[in-house]
């Protein structure tokens, strides 16, 4: 008896291995998967501008990075005793204006270099709902707790999302024609928009992505949202807020991603990394014992052997 609807997945190319360079952008689910790659010590850059929920924010960020633009004091504003930028997440906000400018522009420089050498760029779309700052007539990436009366809320049409995604791919390909762009739609439900409105938003994103893929064979789609909705239809796969995927759900989707995208050789190396990570997390009963000292020596040998093969790996 089959009690689960399975999403059919086919192995994809080019495979991700330890020679790959990865850039992950978008909603908080991008960070969930990015955390996995970082744990296993892949060459990974995750959301240098923090979480970007909607395609317009990702497009603006990619344009700034690929065109080597710079932020200046006029792009910042002061609110709640911190300086902010409407194009970035609040994790970059800071009380020191010069510090946030340096952080923003360093992130753009780092992204520019990463896109040039990236083998795979994963873009996770969270919502098609956006907020427009009425005073400047601009769509923002983050409202930074500015009064909601300053903004108008809009739903990007399918055509507008298509244009954003095509622009994103174009900006990437102009800098690096060989990069593989992997789109996915976040399984996180944006309940604050309303559950019906969230479904409308996701449908716009999904329709737009598949329109883009029909005319761009170099990009592809990974069905994170569909796996969550169809294979994990139970609230035990949600976190306590009943909105975000639980650790179990993230692990489940990650397992599918591994089977689809990661090479067999890399899977072997990942097991070695995991063994070292688990050993490093081990808490001894007696840290001074001879047995524990021998354990530490063997651990250092394992690290050295792995680092001789992949010099960029550090623990």
CSV table of C-alpha atoms in Angstrom, one decimal, residues 80-269:
chain,number,residue,atom,x,y,z
A,80,UNK,CA,15.2,53.0,15.5
A,81,UNK,CA,18.8,54.1,16.2
A,82,UNK,CA,20.2,52.2,13.2
A,83,UNK,CA,21.1,52.9,9.6
A,84,UNK,CA,19.3,50.7,7.1
A,85,UNK,CA,19.2,50.1,3.3
A,86,UNK,CA,15.8,49.3,1.7
A,87,UNK,CA,17.6,46.8,-0.7
A,88,UNK,CA,19.0,44.6,2.1
A,89,UNK,CA,17.8,42.6,5.1
A,90,UNK,CA,18.0,44.1,8.5
A,91,UNK,CA,20.9,41.8,9.5
A,92,UNK,CA,23.1,44.3,7.6
A,93,UNK,CA,21.7,47.3,9.5
A,94,UNK,CA,24.0,49.0,11.9
A,95,UNK,CA,24.3,52.0,14.2
A,96,UNK,CA,27.4,53.2,12.3
A,97,UNK,CA,26.7,54.6,8.9
A,98,UNK,CA,30.2,53.9,7.5
A,99,UNK,CA,30.1,50.3,8.8
A,100,UNK,CA,26.8,49.5,6.9
A,101,UNK,CA,28.1,51.1,3.7
A,102,UNK,CA,31.3,49.1,3.9
A,103,UNK,CA,29.3,45.9,4.6
A,104,UNK,CA,26.9,46.5,1.7
A,105,UNK,CA,29.6,47.3,-0.8
A,106,UNK,CA,31.9,44.5,0.3
A,107,UNK,CA,28.9,42.1,-0.1
A,108,UNK,CA,28.5,43.4,-3.7
A,109,UNK,CA,32.2,42.9,-4.5
A,110,UNK,CA,32.1,39.4,-3.0
A,111,UNK,CA,29.0,38.5,-5.0
A,112,UNK,CA,30.5,39.9,-8.3
A,113,UNK,CA,33.6,37.7,-7.9
A,114,UNK,CA,31.5,34.7,-6.8
A,115,UNK,CA,29.2,34.9,-9.9
A,116,UNK,CA,32.2,35.0,-12.2
A,117,UNK,CA,33.4,31.6,-10.9
A,118,UNK,CA,30.1,30.0,-9.7
A,119,UNK,CA,29.2,26.6,-11.2
A,120,UNK,CA,25.7,26.6,-9.6
A,121,UNK,CA,23.5,29.5,-8.5
A,122,UNK,CA,20.3,28.5,-6.6
A,123,UNK,CA,17.5,31.1,-6.4
A,124,UNK,CA,14.7,30.4,-3.9
A,125,UNK,CA,11.6,32.5,-4.4
A,126,UNK,CA,9.5,33.2,-1.3
A,127,UNK,CA,6.6,35.4,-2.4
A,128,UNK,CA,5.2,37.5,-5.2
A,129,UNK,CA,3.9,40.1,-2.7
A,130,UNK,CA,5.9,43.3,-2.5
A,131,UNK,CA,5.9,46.6,-0.6
A,132,UNK,CA,6.3,49.8,-2.4
A,133,UNK,CA,7.7,52.8,-0.5
A,134,UNK,CA,5.2,55.5,-1.6
A,135,UNK,CA,7.5,58.5,-1.0
A,136,UNK,CA,10.1,57.2,-3.4
A,137,UNK,CA,7.9,54.9,-5.6
A,138,UNK,CA,10.3,52.0,-5.1
A,139,UNK,CA,9.8,48.4,-4.3
A,140,UNK,CA,11.8,47.5,-1.1
A,141,UNK,CA,13.4,44.2,-0.1
A,142,UNK,CA,12.7,44.9,3.6
A,143,UNK,CA,10.5,47.4,5.4
A,144,UNK,CA,12.8,47.6,8.5
A,145,UNK,CA,9.8,48.1,10.7
A,146,UNK,CA,9.0,51.5,9.2
A,147,UNK,CA,5.3,52.4,9.6
A,148,UNK,CA,3.2,50.4,7.2
A,149,UNK,CA,1.3,53.5,6.2
A,150,UNK,CA,4.4,54.5,4.3
A,151,UNK,CA,4.0,51.5,2.0
A,152,UNK,CA,1.6,50.2,-0.6
A,153,UNK,CA,1.2,46.4,-0.9
A,154,UNK,CA,1.2,44.9,-4.3
A,155,UNK,CA,1.1,41.4,-5.9
A,156,UNK,CA,3.5,41.0,-8.8
A,157,UNK,CA,1.8,39.7,-11.8
A,158,UNK,CA,3.0,36.5,-13.5
A,159,UNK,CA,4.3,38.7,-16.3
A,160,UNK,CA,6.2,40.9,-13.9
A,161,UNK,CA,7.8,37.9,-12.2
A,162,UNK,CA,8.8,36.5,-15.6
A,163,UNK,CA,10.5,39.7,-16.4
A,164,UNK,CA,12.4,39.7,-13.1
A,165,UNK,CA,13.6,36.2,-13.5
A,166,UNK,CA,14.6,36.7,-17.1
A,167,UNK,CA,16.6,39.8,-16.0
A,168,UNK,CA,18.2,37.7,-13.2
A,169,UNK,CA,19.3,35.0,-15.6
A,170,UNK,CA,20.6,37.6,-18.1
A,171,UNK,CA,22.6,39.4,-15.5
A,172,UNK,CA,24.2,36.1,-14.4
A,173,UNK,CA,24.8,34.8,-17.9
A,174,UNK,CA,26.4,38.1,-19.1
A,175,UNK,CA,29.0,37.6,-16.4
A,176,UNK,CA,29.3,33.8,-16.4
A,177,UNK,CA,27.6,32.0,-19.3
A,178,UNK,CA,28.5,28.6,-17.8
A,179,UNK,CA,26.7,29.0,-14.5
A,180,UNK,CA,23.8,26.6,-13.9
A,181,UNK,CA,20.8,28.5,-12.4
A,182,UNK,CA,18.6,26.4,-10.2
A,183,UNK,CA,15.2,27.9,-9.3
A,184,UNK,CA,13.0,26.7,-6.5
A,185,UNK,CA,10.0,28.0,-4.7
A,186,UNK,CA,10.2,28.1,-0.9
A,187,UNK,CA,7.9,25.7,1.0
A,188,UNK,CA,7.5,28.4,3.7
A,189,UNK,CA,4.0,29.7,3.8
A,190,UNK,CA,3.7,33.5,4.1
A,191,UNK,CA,0.7,33.4,6.4
A,192,UNK,CA,0.9,37.1,7.2
A,193,UNK,CA,-0.3,37.7,3.7
A,194,UNK,CA,-3.2,35.4,4.3
A,195,UNK,CA,-3.3,31.7,3.4
A,196,UNK,CA,-5.4,32.2,0.3
A,197,UNK,CA,-3.2,35.1,-0.8
A,198,UNK,CA,-0.1,33.0,-0.1
A,199,UNK,CA,-1.4,30.3,-2.5
A,200,UNK,CA,-2.1,33.0,-5.1
A,201,UNK,CA,1.5,34.3,-4.6
A,202,UNK,CA,3.1,30.9,-5.0
A,203,UNK,CA,1.1,30.2,-8.1
A,204,UNK,CA,2.4,33.4,-9.7
A,205,UNK,CA,6.0,32.3,-8.9
A,206,UNK,CA,5.6,28.8,-10.1
A,207,UNK,CA,3.9,29.9,-13.4
A,208,UNK,CA,6.6,32.4,-14.0
A,209,UNK,CA,9.5,30.0,-13.4
A,210,UNK,CA,8.1,27.4,-15.7
A,211,UNK,CA,7.6,30.1,-18.4
A,212,UNK,CA,11.2,31.1,-18.1
A,213,UNK,CA,12.4,27.5,-18.3
A,214,UNK,CA,10.6,26.9,-21.5
A,215,UNK,CA,12.8,29.5,-23.2
A,216,UNK,CA,16.0,28.8,-21.3
A,217,UNK,CA,17.3,25.3,-21.3
A,218,UNK,CA,20.4,26.3,-19.2
A,219,UNK,CA,18.2,26.9,-16.1
A,220,UNK,CA,16.2,24.4,-14.2
A,221,UNK,CA,13.8,23.9,-11.3
A,222,UNK,CA,14.0,21.9,-8.1
A,223,UNK,CA,10.5,21.2,-6.6
A,224,UNK,CA,11.1,22.1,-2.9
A,225,UNK,CA,7.6,23.5,-2.6
A,226,UNK,CA,5.9,20.5,-4.3
A,227,UNK,CA,7.8,18.0,-2.1
A,228,UNK,CA,6.6,19.8,1.0
A,229,UNK,CA,3.0,20.1,-0.2
A,230,UNK,CA,2.6,16.6,-1.7
A,231,UNK,CA,5.1,14.3,0.1
A,232,UNK,CA,5.0,15.9,3.6
A,233,UNK,CA,1.3,16.6,4.0
A,234,UNK,CA,1.3,16.4,7.8
A,235,UNK,CA,1.9,19.0,10.5
A,236,UNK,CA,4.6,16.9,12.1
A,237,UNK,CA,6.8,18.2,9.3
A,238,UNK,CA,6.3,21.8,10.4
A,239,UNK,CA,8.0,23.8,13.0
A,240,UNK,CA,6.2,25.1,16.1
A,241,UNK,CA,4.8,28.1,14.2
A,242,UNK,CA,3.1,25.6,11.8
A,243,UNK,CA,4.5,27.7,9.0
A,244,UNK,CA,8.2,26.9,8.5
A,245,UNK,CA,9.4,23.3,7.7
A,246,UNK,CA,10.7,21.4,10.6
A,247,UNK,CA,14.3,20.1,10.8
A,248,UNK,CA,12.9,16.7,9.7
A,249,UNK,CA,11.3,18.3,6.6
A,250,UNK,CA,14.4,20.3,5.7
A,251,UNK,CA,16.5,17.1,6.0
A,252,UNK,CA,14.0,15.2,3.8
A,253,UNK,CA,14.1,17.8,1.0
A,254,UNK,CA,17.9,18.0,1.3
A,255,UNK,CA,18.0,14.3,0.8
A,256,UNK,CA,16.1,14.6,-2.5
A,257,UNK,CA,18.4,17.5,-3.5
A,258,UNK,CA,21.5,15.4,-2.8
A,259,UNK,CA,20.1,12.5,-4.9
A,260,UNK,CA,19.3,14.9,-7.7
A,261,UNK,CA,22.4,17.1,-7.8
A,262,UNK,CA,25.4,15.9,-5.9
A,263,UNK,CA,28.0,13.5,-7.4
A,264,UNK,CA,28.8,10.1,-6.0
A,265,UNK,CA,32.3,11.1,-5.2
A,266,UNK,CA,31.1,14.2,-3.3
A,267,UNK,CA,28.7,12.0,-1.3
A,268,UNK,CA,31.7,10.0,-0.1
A,269,UNK,CA,33.6,13.1,0.9
